[in-house]
Amino acid sequence: MKFKISTGACFIFFSGLYSNLLLPAMELQAQNINIPIVSQHNALVLQVDGNKNLSTIYFGKKLLDQAEYNNIPELYKQGTDYTGILNAAYTPSGSRNLLEPAITVTHADGNNSLDLRYVSHTITQVNDDVSLFSVVLKDPVYNFLVTLYYKSYFREDVLEQWSVIENKEKGAVILQKFASANLYLKAGSYWLNQYHGDWAKEMQPEESRLTHGIKTLDSKLGTRTNLFQPSVFMISLDKPASEDEGTVLYGALEYSGNFRTDLELDYQNNLKIISGINNYSSAYTLKPNEVFTTPAFLYTLSFTGKGNASRKLHQWARNYQLLAGKGNRLTLLNNWESTYFDFNENKLAALLKDTKKLGVDMFLLDDGWFANKYPRNDDHAGLGDWQENKQKLPNGIASLVKEANNNGVKFGIWLEPEMVNPKSELYEKHPDWVIKQPGREEYYFRNQLVLDVSNPQVQEFIYGTIDGLLTKNPDLAYIKWDCNAVIYNAYSAHLKNQSHFYIEYMRGLYKVLESIRAKYPKVPMMLCSGGGGRVDYAALQYFTEFWPSDNTDPLERIFIQWEYSYFYPAITSSNHVTDWGKQSLKFRTDVAMMGKLGFDIVVSRLSDHDLQFCKEAIKTYNAIKPKIWQGDQYRLSDPRAGSIASVLYVNEDQSSAVIFNYLVNNRYNEGSKMPVLLKGLDPVKKYTIKEVNLYPGTVSTIDALKVYSGDFLMKAGFNPDVNAERPSVVLEVNEVH
Ligand code: DGJ
């Protein structure tokens, strides 16, 4: 299994071109061998001791002299390590370990113990930014190996870490726990920033000081695994980090299925972070000579607060992980909230004209276009029957795509490929393709069930559905891939070993996505899960963007987008202007501009001024979007800390920035009473600040001719003049020569 498809290939390809250092244990003379994994500012230092234990001796600021890492262990007088492996780089269980393990196995002979000792390591310089470290560990008693991989991104200070577990025993070994990574941090105190949520309430942050024992962040939902608990988190060391101060680690598992992160504060006051696929109901049988590759755990460590950590992660994501991270995105008009299931060809023809009138790139046809025996007229029927509904669309998708082309706009379509309604022909024809327990009552989430994506026939069906649509309609420009149900009654009629179910489901899903991308590398796709129920960096290798939430109330959305922005760059965030909330059309549009702009409103009902505003706003957006998508993001004023939210995006050469400012408190006389300190500008450059995206007929209170130095704007600040009359203010900052 390979979750990071590129990794293995890079290793093989570049090892001949760049330095590839293989260091077998016997060649190493010294008692202790250090393996420093360094990036621009950071060092993660592994150490092999005389007994060949591999441990983490340091994770912090890079030292000037590598030899001095050796002095680190003696600095700590934290008491006795009764196990000798408290700081193991990958903690085994059943031998000396007494705390939470990264790996637990049952050997072919039924024995439950595991010990892992260093065998060798390699360092491969993949290119001038990326290096790959691998360390082979082996049980001295059993023929059982684990190779730890660390992929280091030098400029971004980002690490990806995963494990390859290999059974060379004579019989099958059962993996009871099989983490991707096992970090070990040292600090006075640890502050966990985690997230919880539900539908329309995504990314609710919660910060607490970790106490001794284990705190687990996990999901057992199978699909839509971020619904109640996203897998991303932050750990601040010694005190909660702020935007620009403090040491903070961001962690994220690159996996869309069940995840589990254990944070164990041990008796010595060190923090062990063990993250990987959730082993819940997933003991994995590894046959002789079989290899199990875990997904990658992604992390970055910042010593200058959360803002820096975010920018590094954003940079990494755009450079290496996102599909078309540097590419274009399409603005769109979606019909979900304007029609729901109630549309036909005539209505859609009018919407296509509206798409053109508005000036966006594309029309996105949402749910309700398919199924005939059980038409999809509400959310009770039709999922799985991906044929155009003959009553609504007698001439099929093809005629709509053509009509869109005639109007000079593109056409995109919604699908929920992993799902089935019990009221569907698919369910009638293939009940064995559906996840349900034989003999138990079915239990539904949004009146639907999940298809058994572990089954190759189902994979073929899903691939065939998408491929069929794209083959028949080569001009189809976009796919919104939805996923609204979680998995109840987990059971596959196809699999022999039910404990493999959750893992095989994800392998199946990635296989399908891989095949789709092999044939259609460029078609943009939105990752949607009834909102942000599925957002992670494994899925984002295949998707150009995600849908953060069905909650598009702009006030709520400021908070939701703010939290996502810690981990994901704005280019990934699909934001639509809808009729949710009480704010003005301008306010709603401004908020939606902080990412990838779309609309889901009834254009024909807009007043002349509203329509004029939207058209102008799209033009403004098209002019400023390079800064939003590719610029460095600075969160200037936290809506949770005061009445103003303020976010800035600045281009690479610091010649131009855009700042979004909002009033988030409607109490009497609230507003931007104090200046907002700008960030990310060049102190010696001179700038003007102009308000953009004004509603027709309004005059800005900002003097667009006044010139300020970057130094002034970053030390004294700027007042965007936000108040009840001006609750949403967009400013463009431009260098003057
Ligand atoms: C949930 C999505 O989040 C919505 O945007 C919409 O596509 C509906 N599903 C359609 O059923």
XYZ file of C-alpha atoms and ligand atoms in Angstrom:
748
model
C 0.000 0.000 0.000
C 1.374 3.408 -0.925
C -0.369 6.494 0.309
C 2.349 8.844 -0.898
C 2.635 7.720 -4.447
C 5.474 10.093 -5.291
C 7.705 9.153 -2.401
C 8.969 5.764 -3.452
C 9.452 6.922 -7.007
C 11.505 9.957 -5.952
C 13.684 7.787 -3.801
C 14.564 5.405 -6.570
C 14.893 8.008 -9.258
C 17.040 10.491 -7.410
C 19.179 8.111 -5.457
C 21.427 7.716 -8.462
C 21.626 11.408 -9.187
C 22.165 12.829 -5.772
C 24.017 11.655 -2.744
C 22.617 8.506 -1.277
C 24.356 7.457 1.845
C 23.848 3.949 3.126
C 25.219 3.455 6.590
C 25.117 -0.139 7.755
C 25.402 -0.491 11.511
C 28.708 -2.336 11.460
C 30.513 0.492 9.701
C 29.664 2.844 12.477
C 32.410 3.107 15.019
C 31.092 5.391 17.696
C 28.970 4.163 20.566
C 26.242 6.634 19.735
C 25.279 7.531 16.210
C 23.369 10.730 15.650
C 21.011 11.152 12.732
C 20.204 14.861 12.546
C 17.310 15.690 10.253
C 17.758 19.389 9.721
C 15.830 21.997 7.835
C 16.237 25.746 7.503
C 15.527 26.449 11.192
C 14.828 23.107 12.830
C 16.546 19.909 13.809
C 15.032 16.581 14.699
C 17.863 14.478 16.035
C 17.631 10.718 16.301
C 20.264 8.783 18.160
C 21.339 5.155 18.051
C 22.874 4.037 21.337
C 25.333 1.218 21.993
C 22.443 -1.228 22.345
C 21.074 -0.105 18.977
C 18.021 1.576 20.447
C 16.807 4.406 18.234
C 15.568 7.402 20.177
C 14.661 11.042 19.682
C 17.150 13.192 21.575
C 16.162 16.588 20.239
C 13.474 18.400 18.320
C 13.987 22.143 18.322
C 16.043 24.992 16.903
C 18.898 23.889 14.680
C 22.342 24.209 16.320
C 25.304 25.724 14.507
C 27.557 22.837 15.433
C 26.062 19.396 14.796
C 28.528 17.787 17.205
C 26.831 19.572 20.085
C 23.635 17.531 19.753
C 25.556 14.897 21.681
C 25.467 17.133 24.743
C 21.684 17.331 24.778
C 20.731 14.195 26.755
C 22.891 15.100 29.771
C 21.038 18.392 30.145
C 17.939 16.629 31.382
C 17.700 15.341 34.963
C 14.155 14.095 34.817
C 14.495 10.889 36.780
C 14.855 7.267 35.909
C 13.816 5.811 32.601
C 12.807 2.374 33.801
C 12.232 1.185 30.248
C 15.321 2.531 28.522
C 13.087 3.482 25.612
C 10.890 6.310 26.902
C 12.095 8.468 24.033
C 11.996 5.701 21.404
C 11.673 6.958 17.852
C 9.028 4.258 17.338
C 7.835 2.647 20.554
C 7.228 -1.110 20.419
C 5.111 -2.977 22.952
C 5.272 -6.194 24.906
C 8.974 -5.996 25.719
C 10.402 -3.214 27.908
C 7.966 -0.462 27.063
C 5.474 0.552 29.759
C 3.710 3.433 28.017
C 1.607 3.946 24.893
C 3.149 2.077 21.934
C 3.404 3.166 18.323
C 3.260 -0.456 17.232
C 1.780 -3.605 18.730
C 1.921 -6.962 16.981
C 1.052 -10.592 17.444
C 3.783 -12.672 15.837
C 3.189 -15.753 13.737
C 3.786 -17.923 16.822
C 1.228 -16.021 18.899
C 3.791 -14.064 20.885
C 2.827 -10.436 21.608
C 6.233 -8.917 22.230
C 8.201 -6.644 19.996
C 11.575 -5.011 20.298
C 13.020 -2.828 17.558
C 16.744 -2.218 17.140
C 18.665 -0.154 14.635
C 20.022 -1.912 11.540
C 20.995 0.831 9.085
C 19.950 4.171 7.718
C 20.072 6.024 4.419
C 19.973 9.684 3.517
C 18.882 10.661 0.032
C 19.056 14.212 -1.223
C 16.028 14.300 -3.519
C 16.626 17.871 -4.693
C 17.880 21.147 -3.240
C 14.861 21.344 -0.929
C 13.846 17.787 -0.144
C 15.742 15.008 1.558
C 14.569 11.579 2.546
C 15.860 9.734 5.585
C 15.085 6.117 6.254
C 16.045 4.084 9.285
C 15.658 0.320 9.309
C 14.757 -1.309 12.629
C 14.479 -5.014 13.330
C 13.335 -7.224 16.144
C 16.419 -9.133 17.375
C 14.323 -12.246 18.013
C 11.793 -12.169 15.185
C 12.245 -11.585 11.507
C 10.121 -8.488 11.629
C 11.209 -5.064 10.364
C 10.037 -1.493 10.507
C 11.560 1.217 8.353
C 10.930 4.761 9.498
C 10.821 7.381 6.744
C 11.334 11.098 7.291
C 10.887 13.390 4.323
C 12.285 16.783 5.149
C 11.422 19.970 3.273
C 14.297 22.310 4.056
C 12.901 25.699 3.069
C 9.445 24.986 4.471
C 10.649 23.399 7.748
C 8.069 20.709 7.138
C 8.461 17.003 7.842
C 6.451 14.071 6.590
C 6.967 10.860 8.469
C 5.680 7.369 7.811
C 6.546 3.750 8.538
C 6.912 0.676 6.405
C 6.252 -2.508 8.338
C 7.546 -5.763 6.907
C 6.761 -9.303 7.945
C 9.601 -11.690 7.124
C 8.367 -14.350 9.508
C 7.148 -17.726 8.321
C 3.498 -17.074 9.137
C 1.093 -14.142 9.321
C 1.664 -11.387 11.859
C -1.257 -9.378 13.195
C -0.678 -5.640 13.487
C -2.719 -4.486 16.459
C -1.455 -0.919 16.291
C 0.609 0.582 13.470
C 1.271 4.291 13.852
C 2.788 6.538 11.231
C 4.887 8.576 13.622
C 6.035 8.742 17.190
C 7.325 12.166 18.253
C 8.877 13.016 21.587
C 8.866 16.605 22.860
C 10.372 18.206 25.916
C 8.953 21.362 27.511
C 7.711 22.730 30.830
C 4.079 22.496 29.757
C 2.141 21.533 26.659
C -0.932 23.296 25.319
C -3.152 21.383 22.945
C -5.247 23.270 20.419
C -7.743 20.787 19.029
C -10.964 21.038 17.035
C -14.451 19.656 17.307
C -17.562 20.177 15.240
C -20.680 18.918 13.568
C -22.607 19.757 10.409
C -22.475 23.550 9.850
C -20.243 23.919 12.911
C -16.884 22.916 11.539
C -13.538 23.746 13.136
C -14.502 24.816 16.639
C -11.205 25.334 18.463
C -10.529 24.335 22.023
C -7.264 24.927 23.845
C -6.225 23.206 27.047
C -3.137 22.373 29.000
C -2.297 18.708 28.704
C -2.269 16.828 31.967
C -0.440 13.599 32.646
C -1.889 10.552 30.973
C -3.221 10.135 27.465
C -5.425 12.425 25.458
C -6.688 10.844 22.250
C -7.986 12.660 19.189
C -9.688 10.193 16.912
C -12.420 9.316 14.482
C -14.285 6.059 13.965
C -16.738 7.374 11.378
C -15.154 5.542 8.431
C -16.034 8.201 5.890
C -16.615 11.878 6.666
C -14.097 11.333 9.431
C -13.605 14.994 10.313
C -17.271 15.548 11.118
C -16.921 15.539 14.901
C -13.148 15.841 15.175
C -10.714 16.964 12.492
C -7.314 15.277 12.587
C -5.344 18.544 12.593
C -4.040 19.939 15.889
C -1.422 22.219 17.424
C 0.818 21.778 20.430
C 2.302 24.896 22.011
C 5.295 24.461 24.252
C 5.564 26.202 27.639
C 2.720 28.648 26.948
C -0.052 28.966 24.364
C 1.505 30.344 21.204
C 0.106 33.508 19.694
C 0.185 34.569 16.065
C 3.794 35.789 16.266
C 5.179 34.379 19.471
C 5.786 31.030 21.012
C 6.890 27.581 19.989
C 4.180 25.601 18.294
C 3.959 22.306 16.461
C 1.242 21.738 13.872
C 0.300 18.123 13.222
C -1.893 16.536 10.556
C -2.321 12.967 9.406
C -2.437 12.618 5.632
C -5.312 10.188 5.672
C -9.030 10.406 4.938
C -10.158 7.423 6.999
C -10.298 6.690 10.704
C -7.395 8.369 12.457
C -6.005 8.300 15.955
C -3.543 10.591 17.667
C -2.455 9.767 21.207
C -0.809 12.540 23.176
C 0.796 11.049 26.237
C 2.341 13.261 28.881
C 4.612 10.826 30.661
C 5.824 10.689 34.257
C 9.003 12.561 33.268
C 6.889 15.397 31.851
C 7.768 14.684 28.230
C 5.162 14.473 25.503
C 4.848 11.502 23.221
C 2.731 12.076 20.114
C 1.694 8.925 18.332
C -0.382 9.396 15.224
C -1.673 7.073 12.547
C -4.587 5.103 11.190
C -7.034 4.328 13.967
C -6.571 0.700 14.982
C -10.196 0.624 16.144
C -11.711 -2.577 14.752
C -8.749 -2.777 12.382
C -6.247 -5.413 13.512
C -4.358 -6.017 10.278
C -3.092 -9.424 9.210
C 0.235 -9.124 7.445
C 1.111 -12.195 5.416
C 4.706 -13.442 5.168
C 6.769 -11.056 3.022
C 3.949 -8.560 2.971
C 4.642 -4.893 3.602
C 2.336 -2.368 5.246
C 2.958 1.293 4.495
C 1.309 3.757 6.828
C 0.043 7.127 5.658
C 2.307 10.095 6.324
C 2.064 12.238 9.416
C 2.791 15.856 8.542
C 4.272 18.346 10.981
C 6.025 21.651 11.248
C 7.576 23.388 14.215
C 7.652 27.168 14.539
C 9.478 29.242 17.149
C 7.745 32.441 16.123
C 4.117 31.557 16.607
C 1.225 30.248 14.577
C 1.432 32.677 11.662
C 4.846 31.439 10.636
C 3.760 27.798 11.017
C 0.758 28.427 8.759
C 2.751 30.175 6.086
C 5.278 27.338 6.004
C 2.534 24.760 5.715
C 0.734 26.767 3.028
C 3.946 27.038 1.063
C 4.568 23.321 1.358
C 1.002 22.535 0.323
C 1.099 24.709 -2.778
C 4.566 23.526 -3.750
C 4.187 19.822 -3.136
C 0.821 18.473 -2.150
C -2.230 20.159 -3.601
C -3.464 19.289 -7.001
C -2.570 22.357 -9.079
C -1.339 24.197 -6.004
C 0.055 26.894 -8.262
C -2.720 26.629 -10.797
C -5.947 28.368 -11.638
C -9.347 27.993 -9.985
C -12.781 28.660 -11.489
C -15.254 31.165 -10.082
C -18.757 29.756 -10.290
C -22.490 29.990 -9.854
C -23.938 26.979 -8.010
C -27.668 26.168 -8.004
C -27.940 24.200 -4.765
C -29.506 26.846 -2.557
C -31.357 28.614 -5.322
C -33.241 25.556 -6.627
C -32.465 22.584 -4.390
C -33.940 19.575 -6.260
C -36.496 21.603 -8.145
C -35.205 22.375 -11.632
C -35.582 21.438 -15.277
C -33.875 22.273 -18.533
C -35.592 25.645 -18.899
C -34.666 26.748 -15.429
C -31.086 25.663 -15.975
C -30.941 27.453 -19.331
C -31.870 30.658 -17.492
C -29.230 29.961 -14.840
C -26.606 29.501 -17.524
C -27.493 32.943 -18.853
C -27.243 34.289 -15.303
C -23.808 32.725 -14.991
C -22.686 34.692 -17.997
C -24.427 37.834 -16.808
C -22.725 37.610 -13.420
C -19.313 37.173 -15.024
C -18.152 33.980 -13.289
C -16.300 31.207 -15.117
C -18.659 28.298 -14.603
C -22.089 26.981 -13.693
C -22.139 24.128 -11.183
C -25.168 21.852 -11.311
C -25.715 20.387 -7.854
C -27.691 17.447 -6.493
C -30.931 16.248 -8.111
C -30.101 15.764 -11.819
C -30.172 11.947 -11.877
C -32.166 8.721 -11.351
C -35.356 7.634 -13.084
C -37.032 4.701 -11.378
C -36.570 6.499 -8.047
C -36.025 10.091 -9.148
C -33.803 12.257 -7.010
C -36.423 14.836 -6.094
C -35.420 14.959 -2.459
C -32.741 13.319 -0.363
C -34.614 10.027 0.082
C -33.968 8.405 -3.276
C -31.811 7.991 -6.322
C -28.217 8.003 -5.083
C -26.303 5.447 -7.103
C -28.405 5.790 -10.268
C -26.201 8.222 -12.121
C -28.279 8.545 -15.274
C -29.847 11.882 -16.130
C -33.435 12.168 -14.944
C -35.437 12.132 -18.175
C -38.142 14.418 -16.906
C -35.837 17.127 -15.655
C -33.183 16.743 -18.327
C -34.712 15.103 -21.422
C -31.684 16.086 -23.494
C -29.143 15.022 -20.961
C -26.025 16.606 -19.529
C -24.548 16.868 -23.008
C -27.086 19.496 -24.058
C -26.412 21.490 -20.871
C -22.674 21.433 -21.458
C -23.306 22.606 -24.997
C -25.684 25.319 -23.821
C -23.076 26.469 -21.310
C -20.498 26.660 -24.088
C -22.941 28.678 -26.179
C -23.148 31.113 -23.288
C -19.381 31.284 -23.011
C -19.237 29.642 -19.602
C -18.050 26.271 -18.361
C -20.196 23.535 -16.843
C -19.541 21.476 -13.721
C -21.508 18.758 -11.978
C -22.186 17.355 -8.487
C -21.825 13.665 -7.636
C -21.805 11.631 -4.476
C -20.065 8.581 -5.901
C -19.546 6.528 -2.735
C -23.213 6.565 -1.744
C -26.477 4.727 -2.367
C -30.070 5.244 -1.315
C -31.988 2.095 -0.376
C -34.539 3.525 -2.799
C -32.405 3.107 -5.899
C -31.930 0.660 -8.737
C -28.315 0.250 -7.697
C -29.345 -1.008 -4.274
C -31.870 -3.405 -5.854
C -29.314 -4.752 -8.299
C -26.297 -4.949 -6.028
C -27.300 -5.251 -2.384
C -23.917 -6.915 -1.808
C -22.170 -3.675 -2.789
C -23.711 -1.877 0.165
C -22.158 -1.557 3.623
C -24.607 -3.128 6.083
C -24.586 -5.919 8.606
C -26.211 -9.149 7.455
C -29.163 -9.826 9.716
C -29.251 -6.385 11.287
C -31.630 -3.544 10.725
C -30.270 -0.872 8.388
C -29.471 2.479 9.928
C -29.226 5.595 7.805
C -27.408 8.897 7.722
C -29.321 11.351 5.511
C -31.475 8.433 4.313
C -28.543 6.775 2.621
C -25.915 4.081 2.938
C -22.290 3.869 1.884
C -21.055 1.644 -0.923
C -18.405 -0.912 -0.104
C -15.473 0.813 -1.781
C -13.169 -2.010 -0.633
C -14.832 -4.107 -3.356
C -13.033 -3.784 -6.746
C -16.388 -4.001 -8.528
C -17.558 -0.952 -6.630
C -14.285 0.810 -7.415
C -14.873 0.019 -11.070
C -18.446 1.314 -10.800
C -17.344 4.624 -9.278
C -14.526 5.067 -11.748
C -16.904 4.134 -14.580
C -19.460 6.707 -13.426
C -16.963 9.569 -13.489
C -15.151 8.315 -16.584
C -18.490 7.837 -18.374
C -19.541 11.411 -17.657
C -16.207 12.851 -18.721
C -15.974 10.670 -21.821
C -19.474 11.554 -22.968
C -18.905 15.197 -22.100
C -15.288 16.069 -22.727
C -16.089 19.708 -22.010
C -17.338 18.964 -18.529
C -15.099 21.311 -16.558
C -15.515 20.490 -12.878
C -16.694 17.890 -10.401
C -18.033 18.441 -6.914
C -17.461 15.131 -5.077
C -19.758 14.977 -2.088
C -19.848 12.468 0.768
C -22.724 12.950 3.172
C -22.942 9.728 5.176
C -20.782 8.102 7.812
C -20.395 4.338 8.031
C -22.736 2.495 10.362
C -22.812 -1.290 10.634
C -19.343 -1.617 9.092
C -19.303 -4.855 7.112
C -18.126 -5.840 3.660
C -19.728 -8.729 1.792
C -16.575 -8.809 -0.296
C -13.837 -8.995 2.328
C -12.851 -12.182 4.074
C -11.246 -10.391 6.979
C -13.634 -7.769 8.354
C -10.843 -6.219 10.418
C -9.388 -4.935 7.146
C -12.605 -3.176 6.216
C -11.864 0.444 7.150
C -8.359 0.299 5.681
C -9.460 -1.433 2.476
C -12.213 1.145 2.031
C -9.628 3.930 1.979
C -7.275 1.981 -0.258
C -10.179 1.476 -2.648
C -11.069 5.146 -2.578
C -7.489 6.261 -3.223
C -7.219 3.686 -5.998
C -10.262 5.163 -7.715
C -8.969 8.707 -7.285
C -5.585 7.618 -8.562
C -7.163 6.126 -11.712
C -9.282 9.210 -12.266
C -6.228 11.426 -11.967
C -4.213 9.165 -14.271
C -6.746 9.747 -17.024
C -7.928 13.237 -16.050
C -4.989 14.931 -14.378
C -6.382 18.413 -14.667
C -10.169 18.440 -14.184
C -10.720 20.506 -11.045
C -12.585 18.694 -8.280
C -14.081 19.962 -5.050
C -13.730 17.807 -1.962
C -17.042 18.103 -0.161
C -18.496 16.119 2.680
C -21.717 17.868 3.569
C -19.290 20.660 4.398
C -15.846 20.045 5.828
C -16.446 16.467 6.912
C -13.476 15.273 4.898
C -10.542 17.653 4.622
C -7.015 16.311 4.799
C -3.785 16.457 2.858
C -4.080 12.929 1.452
C -7.363 13.742 -0.267
C -6.062 17.131 -1.368
C -3.550 15.399 -3.629
C -6.533 14.614 -5.846
C -8.704 17.679 -5.276
C -8.116 21.291 -6.145
C -10.265 22.676 -3.336
C -12.575 21.765 -0.469
C -15.935 22.908 0.841
C -15.328 24.129 4.406
C -18.947 24.109 5.564
C -22.551 24.268 4.449
C -22.723 27.145 6.882
C -22.220 30.176 4.652
C -23.510 32.754 7.113
C -20.649 35.205 6.601
C -20.223 35.922 10.289
C -19.904 32.229 11.077
C -17.792 31.758 8.040
C -15.203 34.307 9.196
C -14.564 32.058 12.191
C -14.628 28.778 10.245
C -12.322 30.050 7.489
C -10.034 31.592 10.101
C -9.484 28.213 11.762
C -9.023 26.315 8.489
C -6.491 28.935 7.456
C -4.082 27.745 10.145
C -3.600 24.538 8.174
C -4.793 25.065 4.587
C -3.975 27.881 2.137
C -6.775 30.129 0.875
C -6.590 28.640 -2.630
C -8.134 25.432 -1.261
C -11.140 27.079 0.374
C -14.317 27.174 -1.750
C -16.439 29.995 -0.419
C -19.881 30.810 -1.785
C -22.007 33.903 -1.465
C -25.446 32.664 -0.385
C -28.526 34.006 1.374
C -27.428 32.667 4.758
C -27.016 35.250 7.513
C -28.137 38.815 8.076
C -25.170 40.621 6.568
C -25.257 42.663 3.384
C -24.428 41.245 -0.016
C -21.156 43.152 0.118
C -20.213 41.636 3.483
C -21.064 38.143 2.215
C -19.068 38.663 -0.978
C -16.038 40.053 0.828
C -15.929 36.997 3.105
C -16.280 34.616 0.157
C -13.403 36.352 -1.610
C -10.952 35.094 1.038
C -10.417 31.884 -0.884
C -12.021 30.639 -4.066
C -15.074 32.736 -4.823
C -18.419 31.305 -5.870
C -22.078 32.297 -5.739
C -25.191 30.351 -4.823
C -27.895 33.006 -5.073
C -30.844 33.751 -7.354
C -29.207 36.176 -9.738
C -32.508 37.102 -11.386
C -33.779 38.422 -8.062
C -30.854 40.773 -7.471
C -31.599 44.493 -7.615
C -29.749 46.468 -10.273
C -27.299 47.761 -7.697
C -26.726 44.304 -6.236
C -26.089 42.854 -9.661
C -23.761 45.711 -10.559
C -21.927 45.170 -7.277
C -21.507 41.419 -7.896
C -20.219 41.976 -11.414
C -17.711 44.551 -10.230
C -16.747 42.343 -7.274
C -15.874 39.477 -9.633
C -13.669 41.806 -11.648
C -11.983 43.033 -8.476
C -11.568 39.464 -7.320
C -9.972 38.429 -10.584
C -7.463 41.233 -10.136
C -6.562 40.429 -6.520
C -6.892 36.626 -6.525
C -3.190 35.936 -7.270
C -2.358 37.533 -3.905
C -5.056 35.561 -2.077
C -4.141 32.249 -3.690
C -0.366 32.480 -3.792
C 0.504 35.221 -1.319
C 1.636 34.920 2.267
C -1.251 35.094 4.687
C -1.123 37.112 7.909
C -3.962 36.922 10.424
C -3.906 40.467 11.815
C -6.859 40.721 14.144
C -8.489 37.698 15.740
C -12.313 37.718 15.737
C -12.262 35.646 18.915
C -10.194 38.257 20.720
C -11.994 41.466 19.775
C -14.629 43.096 17.587
C -12.576 43.136 14.400
C -11.399 40.332 12.158
C -8.594 41.272 9.831
C -6.629 39.108 7.392
C -3.888 40.184 4.980
C -2.447 38.443 1.905
C 0.784 39.836 0.473
C 2.545 38.922 -2.740
C 6.051 37.496 -2.836
C 7.929 40.708 -3.560
C 5.912 42.617 -0.936
C 4.784 45.134 -3.507
C 1.081 44.505 -3.115
C -1.280 43.215 -0.456
C -4.983 42.937 0.198
C -6.589 43.209 3.636
C -10.062 41.992 4.574
C -11.545 43.641 7.665
C -14.863 42.833 9.349
C -16.955 43.912 12.292
C -17.819 40.762 14.224
C -19.589 42.382 17.165
C -22.800 44.336 16.691
C -22.890 45.992 20.099
C -23.303 49.781 20.364
C -20.509 51.844 18.886
C -18.238 48.890 18.150
C -15.649 49.324 15.448
C -11.942 49.519 14.745
C -11.161 51.930 17.565
C -7.477 51.101 17.412
C -5.232 50.761 14.370
C -4.538 47.317 13.012
C -0.827 46.517 12.733
C -0.049 45.327 9.224
C 2.468 42.539 8.658
C 4.511 41.059 5.871
C 5.303 44.380 4.149
C 8.733 45.766 3.343
C 9.583 48.427 5.970
C 11.468 50.583 3.474
C 8.872 50.449 0.720
C 6.248 53.173 0.362
C 2.624 52.195 -0.022
C -0.784 53.665 -0.720
C -3.938 52.090 0.694
C -7.116 52.099 -1.317
C -10.494 50.687 -0.417
C -11.813 48.308 -3.068
C -15.015 46.361 -3.590
C -17.232 49.279 -2.616
C -20.973 48.936 -3.007
C -22.298 51.158 -5.845
C -22.980 54.668 -4.634
C -20.841 54.475 -1.511
C -17.786 56.613 -0.979
C -14.795 55.340 0.919
C -13.582 57.123 4.035
C -10.034 55.999 3.252
C -7.677 58.505 1.636
C -6.284 56.569 -1.304
C -3.598 59.133 -2.090
C -1.802 59.166 1.217
C 1.595 57.470 1.215
C 2.890 55.399 4.138
C 6.096 53.508 4.705
C 5.906 49.782 5.353
C 7.716 50.586 8.596
C 4.897 52.887 9.694
C 2.150 50.474 8.698
C 3.775 47.625 10.593
C 4.701 49.641 13.722
C 1.974 52.285 14.039
C -0.603 50.437 11.938
C -3.592 51.508 9.909
C -7.206 51.998 10.812
C -9.542 50.419 8.237
C -12.372 52.471 9.725
C -14.639 49.507 10.353
C -17.903 50.298 12.144
C -21.622 49.541 11.935
C -21.900 51.660 8.768
C -18.815 50.052 7.284
C -18.871 46.502 8.713
C -16.820 45.039 5.882
C -13.827 46.828 4.382
C -11.445 45.478 1.741
C -8.199 47.367 1.266
C -5.594 47.092 -1.409
C -2.058 48.074 -0.430
C 0.212 48.967 -3.323
C 3.822 50.017 -3.512
C 4.485 53.482 -4.926
C 7.742 54.202 -6.663
C -24.143 18.645 0.927
C -23.259 19.721 0.364
O -22.447 20.237 1.367
C -24.128 20.795 -0.264
O -23.322 21.828 -0.755
C -24.964 20.205 -1.362
O -24.140 19.777 -2.416
C -25.780 19.046 -0.828
N -24.964 18.091 -0.128
C -26.516 18.340 -1.924
O -27.189 17.262 -1.468
